[in-house]
Coordinates of C-alpha atoms and ligand atoms in Angstrom, one line a residue:
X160 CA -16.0 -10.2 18.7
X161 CA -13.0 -8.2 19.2
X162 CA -14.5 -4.9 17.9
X163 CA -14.7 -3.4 21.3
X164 CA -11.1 -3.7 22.2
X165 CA -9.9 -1.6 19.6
X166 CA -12.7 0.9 20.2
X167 CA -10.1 3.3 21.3
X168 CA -7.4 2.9 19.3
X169 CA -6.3 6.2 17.9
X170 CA -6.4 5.2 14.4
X171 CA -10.0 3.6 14.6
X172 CA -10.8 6.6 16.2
X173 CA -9.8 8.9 13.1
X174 CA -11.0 7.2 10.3
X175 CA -14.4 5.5 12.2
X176 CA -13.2 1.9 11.2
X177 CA -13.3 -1.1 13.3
X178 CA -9.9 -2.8 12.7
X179 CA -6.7 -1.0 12.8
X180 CA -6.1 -2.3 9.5
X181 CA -5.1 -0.6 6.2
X182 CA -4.6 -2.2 2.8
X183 CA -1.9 -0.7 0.6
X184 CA -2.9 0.9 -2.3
X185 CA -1.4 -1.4 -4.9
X186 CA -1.5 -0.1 -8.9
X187 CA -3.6 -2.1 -11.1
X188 CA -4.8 -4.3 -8.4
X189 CA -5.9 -2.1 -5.4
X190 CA -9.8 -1.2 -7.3
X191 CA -13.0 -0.5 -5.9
X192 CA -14.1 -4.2 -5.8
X193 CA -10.7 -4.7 -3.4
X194 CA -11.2 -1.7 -1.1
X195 CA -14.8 -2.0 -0.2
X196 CA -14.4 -5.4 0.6
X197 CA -11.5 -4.8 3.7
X198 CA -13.7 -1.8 4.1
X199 CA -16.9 -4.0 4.6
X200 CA -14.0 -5.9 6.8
X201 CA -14.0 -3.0 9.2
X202 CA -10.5 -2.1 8.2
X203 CA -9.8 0.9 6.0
X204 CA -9.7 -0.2 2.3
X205 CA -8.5 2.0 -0.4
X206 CA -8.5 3.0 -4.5
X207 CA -5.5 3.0 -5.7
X208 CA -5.8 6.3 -7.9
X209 CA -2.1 5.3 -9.5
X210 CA -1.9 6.7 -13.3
X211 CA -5.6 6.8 -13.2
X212 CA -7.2 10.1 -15.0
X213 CA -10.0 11.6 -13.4
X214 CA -12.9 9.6 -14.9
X215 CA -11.5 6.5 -14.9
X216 CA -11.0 7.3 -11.2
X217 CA -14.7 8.5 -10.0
X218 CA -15.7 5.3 -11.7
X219 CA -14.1 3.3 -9.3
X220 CA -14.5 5.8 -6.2
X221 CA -18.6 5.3 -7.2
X222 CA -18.5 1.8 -7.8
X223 CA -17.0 1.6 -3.6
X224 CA -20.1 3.9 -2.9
X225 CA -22.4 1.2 -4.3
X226 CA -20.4 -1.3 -2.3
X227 CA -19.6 -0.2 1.0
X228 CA -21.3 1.8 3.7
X229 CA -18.2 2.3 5.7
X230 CA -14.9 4.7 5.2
X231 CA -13.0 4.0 2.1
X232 CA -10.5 6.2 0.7
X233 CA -7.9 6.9 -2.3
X234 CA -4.5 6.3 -2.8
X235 CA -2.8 9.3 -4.7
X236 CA 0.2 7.9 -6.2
X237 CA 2.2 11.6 -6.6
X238 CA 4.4 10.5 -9.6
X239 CA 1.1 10.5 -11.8
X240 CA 0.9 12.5 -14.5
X241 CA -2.8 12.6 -13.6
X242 CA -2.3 13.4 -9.9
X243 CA -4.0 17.0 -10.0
X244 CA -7.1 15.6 -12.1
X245 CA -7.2 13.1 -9.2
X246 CA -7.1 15.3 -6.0
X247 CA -10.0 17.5 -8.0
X248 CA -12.1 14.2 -8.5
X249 CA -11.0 12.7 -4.3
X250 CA -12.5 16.3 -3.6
X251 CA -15.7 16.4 -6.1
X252 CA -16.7 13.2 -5.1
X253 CA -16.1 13.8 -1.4
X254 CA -14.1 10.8 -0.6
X255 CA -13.4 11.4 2.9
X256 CA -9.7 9.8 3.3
X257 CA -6.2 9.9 1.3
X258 CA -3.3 8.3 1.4
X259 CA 0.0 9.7 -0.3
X260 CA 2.9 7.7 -1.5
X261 CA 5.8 7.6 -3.7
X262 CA 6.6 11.8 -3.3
X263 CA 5.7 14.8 -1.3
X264 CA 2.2 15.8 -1.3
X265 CA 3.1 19.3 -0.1
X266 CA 1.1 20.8 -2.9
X267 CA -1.8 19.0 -2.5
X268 CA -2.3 19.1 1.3
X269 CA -3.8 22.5 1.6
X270 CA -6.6 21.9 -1.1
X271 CA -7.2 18.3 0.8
X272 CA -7.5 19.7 4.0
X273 CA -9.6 22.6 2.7
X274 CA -11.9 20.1 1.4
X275 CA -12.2 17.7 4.4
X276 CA -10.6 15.1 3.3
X277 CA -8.3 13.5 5.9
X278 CA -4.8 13.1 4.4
X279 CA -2.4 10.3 5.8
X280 CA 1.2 10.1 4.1
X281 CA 2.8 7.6 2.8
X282 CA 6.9 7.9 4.2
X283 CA 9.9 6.3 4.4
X284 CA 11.7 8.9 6.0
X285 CA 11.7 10.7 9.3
X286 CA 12.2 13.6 7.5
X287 CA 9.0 13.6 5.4
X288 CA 7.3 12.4 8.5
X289 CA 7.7 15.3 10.1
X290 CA 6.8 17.8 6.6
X291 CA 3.6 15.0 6.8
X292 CA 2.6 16.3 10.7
X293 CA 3.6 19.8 9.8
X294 CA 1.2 20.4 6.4
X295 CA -1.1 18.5 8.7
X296 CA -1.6 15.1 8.1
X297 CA -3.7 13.3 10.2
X298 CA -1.5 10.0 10.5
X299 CA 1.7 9.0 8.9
X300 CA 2.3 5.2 7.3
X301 CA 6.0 4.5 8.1
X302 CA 6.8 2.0 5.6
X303 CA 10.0 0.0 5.6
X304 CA 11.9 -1.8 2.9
X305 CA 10.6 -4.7 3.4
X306 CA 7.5 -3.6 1.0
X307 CA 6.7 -4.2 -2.3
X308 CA 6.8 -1.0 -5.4
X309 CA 8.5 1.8 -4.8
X310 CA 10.6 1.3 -1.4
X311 CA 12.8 3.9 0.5
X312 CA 16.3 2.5 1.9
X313 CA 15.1 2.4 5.8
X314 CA 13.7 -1.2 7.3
X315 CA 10.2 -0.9 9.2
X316 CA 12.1 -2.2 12.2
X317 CA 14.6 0.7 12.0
X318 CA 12.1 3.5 10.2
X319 CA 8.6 2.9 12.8
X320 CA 10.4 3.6 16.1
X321 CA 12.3 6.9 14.5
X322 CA 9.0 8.3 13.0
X323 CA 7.2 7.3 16.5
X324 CA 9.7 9.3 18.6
X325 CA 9.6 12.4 15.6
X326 CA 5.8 12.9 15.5
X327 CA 2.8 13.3 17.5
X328 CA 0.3 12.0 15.0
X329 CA -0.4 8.6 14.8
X330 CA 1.7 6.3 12.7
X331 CA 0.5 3.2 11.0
X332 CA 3.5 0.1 10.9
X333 CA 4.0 -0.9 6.7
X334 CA 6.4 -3.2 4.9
X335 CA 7.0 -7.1 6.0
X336 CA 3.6 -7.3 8.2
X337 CA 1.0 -10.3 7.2
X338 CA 0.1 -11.9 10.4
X339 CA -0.5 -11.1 14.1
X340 CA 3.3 -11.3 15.2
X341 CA 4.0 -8.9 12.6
X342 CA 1.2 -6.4 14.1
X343 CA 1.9 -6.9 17.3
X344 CA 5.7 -6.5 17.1
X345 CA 4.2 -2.9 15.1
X346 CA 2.6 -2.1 18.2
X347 CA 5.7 -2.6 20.4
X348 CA 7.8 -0.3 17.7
X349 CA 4.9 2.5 19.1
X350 CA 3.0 1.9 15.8
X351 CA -1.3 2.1 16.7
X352 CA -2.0 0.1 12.9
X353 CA -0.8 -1.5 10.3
X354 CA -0.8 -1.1 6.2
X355 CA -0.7 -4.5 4.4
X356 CA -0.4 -4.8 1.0
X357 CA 1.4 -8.1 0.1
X358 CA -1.3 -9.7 2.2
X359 CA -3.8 -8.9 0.2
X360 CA -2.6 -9.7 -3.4
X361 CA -4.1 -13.6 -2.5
X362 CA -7.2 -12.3 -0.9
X363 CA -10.2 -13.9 -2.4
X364 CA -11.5 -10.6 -3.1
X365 CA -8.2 -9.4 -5.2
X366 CA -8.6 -9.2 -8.8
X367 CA -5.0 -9.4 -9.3
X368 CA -4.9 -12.2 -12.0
X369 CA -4.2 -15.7 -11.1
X370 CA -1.2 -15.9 -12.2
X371 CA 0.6 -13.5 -10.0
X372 CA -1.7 -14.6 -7.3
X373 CA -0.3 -18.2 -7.7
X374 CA 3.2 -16.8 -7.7
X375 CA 3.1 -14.6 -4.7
X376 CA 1.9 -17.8 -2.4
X377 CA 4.5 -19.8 -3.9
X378 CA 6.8 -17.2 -2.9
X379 CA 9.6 -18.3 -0.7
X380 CA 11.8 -15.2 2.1
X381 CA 14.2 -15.2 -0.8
X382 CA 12.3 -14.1 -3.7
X383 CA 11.8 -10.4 -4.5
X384 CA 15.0 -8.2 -5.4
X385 CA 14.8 -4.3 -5.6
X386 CA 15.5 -2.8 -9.1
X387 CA 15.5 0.5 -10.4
X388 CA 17.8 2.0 -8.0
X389 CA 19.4 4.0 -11.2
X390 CA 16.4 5.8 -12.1
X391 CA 15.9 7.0 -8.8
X392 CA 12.8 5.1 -8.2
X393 CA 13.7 1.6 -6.8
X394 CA 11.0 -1.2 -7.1
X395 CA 11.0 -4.3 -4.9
X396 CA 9.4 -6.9 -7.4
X397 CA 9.4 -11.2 -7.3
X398 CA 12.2 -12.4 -9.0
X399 CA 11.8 -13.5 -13.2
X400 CA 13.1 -13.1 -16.5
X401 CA 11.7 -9.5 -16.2
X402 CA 13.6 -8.5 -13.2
X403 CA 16.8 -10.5 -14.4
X404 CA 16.9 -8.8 -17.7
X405 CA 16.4 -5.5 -15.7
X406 CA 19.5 -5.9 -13.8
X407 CA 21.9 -6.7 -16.2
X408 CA 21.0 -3.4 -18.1
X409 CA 21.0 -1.5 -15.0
X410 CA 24.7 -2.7 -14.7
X411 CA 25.5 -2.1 -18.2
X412 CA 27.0 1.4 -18.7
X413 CA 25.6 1.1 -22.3
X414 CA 21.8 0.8 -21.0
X415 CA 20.5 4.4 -21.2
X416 CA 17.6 5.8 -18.8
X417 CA 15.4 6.0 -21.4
X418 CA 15.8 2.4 -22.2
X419 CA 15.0 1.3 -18.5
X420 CA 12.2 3.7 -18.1
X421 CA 10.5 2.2 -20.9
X422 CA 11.5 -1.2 -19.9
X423 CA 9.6 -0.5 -16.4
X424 CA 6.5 1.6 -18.5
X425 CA 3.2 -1.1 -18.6
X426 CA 5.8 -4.1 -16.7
X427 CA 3.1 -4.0 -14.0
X428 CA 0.1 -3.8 -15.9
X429 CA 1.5 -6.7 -17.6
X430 CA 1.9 -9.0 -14.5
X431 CA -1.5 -7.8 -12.7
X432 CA -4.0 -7.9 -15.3
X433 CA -2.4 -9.4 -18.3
X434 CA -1.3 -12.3 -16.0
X435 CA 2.5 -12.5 -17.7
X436 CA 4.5 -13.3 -14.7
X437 CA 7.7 -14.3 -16.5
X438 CA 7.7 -10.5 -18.4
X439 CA 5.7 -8.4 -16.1
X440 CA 6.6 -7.0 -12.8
X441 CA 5.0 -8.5 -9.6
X442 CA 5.7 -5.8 -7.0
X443 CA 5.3 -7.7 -4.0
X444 CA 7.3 -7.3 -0.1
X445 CA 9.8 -9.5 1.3
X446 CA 6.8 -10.9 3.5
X447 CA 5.3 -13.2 0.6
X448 CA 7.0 -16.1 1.9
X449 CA 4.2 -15.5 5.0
X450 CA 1.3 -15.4 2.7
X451 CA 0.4 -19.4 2.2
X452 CA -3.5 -18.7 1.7
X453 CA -6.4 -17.0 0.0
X454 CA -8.6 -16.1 2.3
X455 CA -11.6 -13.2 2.2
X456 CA -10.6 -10.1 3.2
X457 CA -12.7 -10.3 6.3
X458 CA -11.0 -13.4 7.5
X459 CA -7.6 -11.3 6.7
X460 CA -8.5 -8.7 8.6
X461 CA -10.0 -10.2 12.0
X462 CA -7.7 -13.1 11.7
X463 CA -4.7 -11.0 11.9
X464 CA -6.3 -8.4 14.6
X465 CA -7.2 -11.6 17.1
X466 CA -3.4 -13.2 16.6
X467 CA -2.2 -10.0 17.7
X468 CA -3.6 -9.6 20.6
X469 CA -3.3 -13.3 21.5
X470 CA 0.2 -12.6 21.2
X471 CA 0.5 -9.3 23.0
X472 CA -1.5 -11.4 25.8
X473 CA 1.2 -14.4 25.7
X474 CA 4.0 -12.1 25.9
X475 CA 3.3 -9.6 28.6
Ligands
TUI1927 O1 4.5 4.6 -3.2 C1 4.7 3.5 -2.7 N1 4.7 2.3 -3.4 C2 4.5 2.2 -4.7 S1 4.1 3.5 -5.8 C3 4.2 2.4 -7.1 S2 3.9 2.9 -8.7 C4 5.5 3.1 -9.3 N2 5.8 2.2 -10.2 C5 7.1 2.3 -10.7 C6 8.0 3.3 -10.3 C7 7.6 4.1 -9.3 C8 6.3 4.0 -8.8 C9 4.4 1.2 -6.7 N3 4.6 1.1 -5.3 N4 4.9 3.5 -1.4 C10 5.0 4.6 -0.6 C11 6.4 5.2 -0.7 N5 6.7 6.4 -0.8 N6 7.5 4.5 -0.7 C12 8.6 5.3 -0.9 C13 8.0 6.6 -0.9 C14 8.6 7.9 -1.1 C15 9.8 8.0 -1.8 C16 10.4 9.2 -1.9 C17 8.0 9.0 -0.6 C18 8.6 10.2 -0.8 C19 9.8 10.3 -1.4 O2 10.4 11.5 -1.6 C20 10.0 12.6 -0.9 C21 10.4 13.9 -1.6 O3 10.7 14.8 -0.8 O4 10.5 13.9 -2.8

C-alpha cells in the first residue's frame, strides 16, 4: 500500500528494495532463513557472515537464493579471522550488497567494488564515515550507542546528524530504532533508512532460540549494560550472571586480557543457539524495552514504514 511513497527514496533507489528498511546483521542469529524473509518483506535483509568460513558461508548465501527473489546481501563482520575467505565467497557467489561493521574495510573495498558488489559501512564515527564515502561506499549506517554488540561511544541522536552534514552518500539511522517514532525522528536527523537489529531478534522468522527471544521482550529501558570496554571492543549485552561476572573481572586489576577474551569467546553462541541466557551473552540495544511482540518480519517491516509516515503526517 505504501510502496509507492518510498519509490524515490534514495536508499530504495540503490539497493531496488521497497522499504527503507535494513536488518542488522546479528552473529549467530542473522542466517539465511532471517534475511530472506525481511527481504521477501521488501526491506533489505542480510547474512551475517560473522566468524563464518567460506563454505559454511555460501551455504547460507544459497539457501537466501532458494528463498528470495529480491536483494539480499552479507554482513562482513571485519574482526573475523575468516573475513578474506568471506569477501572471496560475497564475490564468487555474486551477492550483490555488503555491509561492513566492527573495523575498517579499507582493504576489502577495492576488490568489492571491482566485483559489483555495492558496499555500505557500518560506522560510528564521522571520521570513518567519511574514509566510507571516500573508498566509495555507496551508503553509510551511522549507528549510535544505543545498539546491541560491538557499540562506538557516540548516541544515534548525536552521531546521524554529524555523518549527514560530513557525507554526500546516503546514510541509513541504526541503534535505539523499533517503531515508526523512532524512523521518523531518523528522518528528521537527515537519515533516508533505518537498520534494526533488536527488532528483529522476536521476529517470528528469527531463529534466535527461545530463550533469548523470551528475554529480549521481557526486557525493560534499564536492562543491557556495555562490557568489554578493556579489551578494546565494548559489547552492549542484557544484563545476567554472565555480564555481572564480566564486570567484576574487568575491574579486578588481577583479571588478565587473556582471561576476558576467553570469557567473551562462544558467550554468544551460547545465548543464541544454545539458549543459556543466564551464562551466554544476549547482545541486544537499549531499545528492547520497545520490542513487546513477535511479529513476521513482513508485519515488522510495513508496520513500522506506515507509523512513520503517520507520524511525519501528524507532526508537520
Ligand atoms: O559490528 C557491529 N556490531 C557487532 S559485531 C559483533 S561480533 C563481536 N563480538 C564480540 C566482540 C566484538 C565483535 C557484534 N556486534 N556494529 C557495527 C560497528 N562497527 N559498531 C562499531 C563499529 C566500529 C568500531 C570501530 C567500526 C570501526 C571501528 O574502528 C575503525 C578503525 O579505523 O579501526
Amino acid at each position: 500500500m505504501t510502496e509507492n511513497v518510498w519509490r524515490n527514496n534514495p536508499v530504495c533507489r540503490a539497493l531496488g528494495i521497497d522499504y527503507p528498511v535494513l536488518q542488522g546483521g546479528m552473529a549467530w542469529i542473522a542466517d539465511a532463513q532471517l534475511a530472506a524473509a525481511v527481504s521477501n518483506a521488501g526491506g533489505l535483509g542480510l547474512i551475517a557472515a560473522m566468524n563464518s568460513n567460506g563454505e559454511q558461508l555460501r551455504v547460507q548465501i544459497r539457501r537466501a537464493k532458494e528463498l528470495t527473489d529480491r536483494p539480499f546481501g552479507v554482513n562482513l563482520m571485519l574482526m573475523s579471522p575468516y573475513i578474506e575467505e568471506a569477501v572471496e565467497v560475497v564475490c564468487e557467489e555474486g551477492v550483490k550488497i555488503v555491509t561492513t561493521g566492527a573495523g575498517n574495510p579499507a582493504k576489502y573495498m577495492e576488490k568489492l567494488n571491482a566485483a559489483g558488489v555495492k558496499v555500505i559501512c557500518v560506522v560510528a564515527s564521522v571520521a570513518l564515515a567519511v574514509m566510507a564515502e571516500r573508498m566509495g561506499a555507496t551508503a553509510v549506517v551511522a549507528e549510535g550507542c544505543e545498539s546491541g554488540g560491538h557499540v562506538g561511544e557516540t548516541t544515534t541522536m548525536a552521531l546521524v546528524p554529524q555523518v549527514v552534514d560530513a557525507v554526500s552518500i546516503p546514510v541509513i539511522a541504526a541503534g535505539g530504532i523499533a517503531d515508526g517514532r523512532g524512523m521518523a525522528a531518523s528522518f528528521m536527523l537527515g537519515a533516508c533508512a533505518v537498520q534494526m537489529g533488536t527488532r528483529f531478534l522476536t521476529a517470528a522468522e528469527c531463529n534466535v532460540h527461545e530463550n533469548y527471544k523470551a528475554k529480549v521482550l521481557a526486557a525493560k529501558d534499564h536492562d543491557t549494560i556495555v562490557t568489554g570496554r578493556t579489551l578494546g571492543h565494548p559489547v552492549r549485552a542484557l544484563k545476567n550472571a554472565m555480564t555481572r561476572e564480566f564486570q567484576r573481572l574487568e575491574n579486578d586489576p588481577a583479571t588478565t586480557q587473556d582471561q576476558l577474551e576467553a570469557m567473551g569467546a562462544g558467550a554468544l553462541r551460547r545465548a543464541a543457539v544454545e539458549g543459556d541466557v543466564k551464562n551466554g551473552s544476549c547482545m541486544c540495544g537499549q531499545i528492547a524495552g520497545l520490542v513487546k511482540s513477535e511479529g513476521t518480519c513482513e508485519e515488522i517491516v510495513h508496520g513500522i514504514c506506515e507509523d512513520a509516515l503517520r507520524v511525519l503526517k501528524a507532526r508537520a
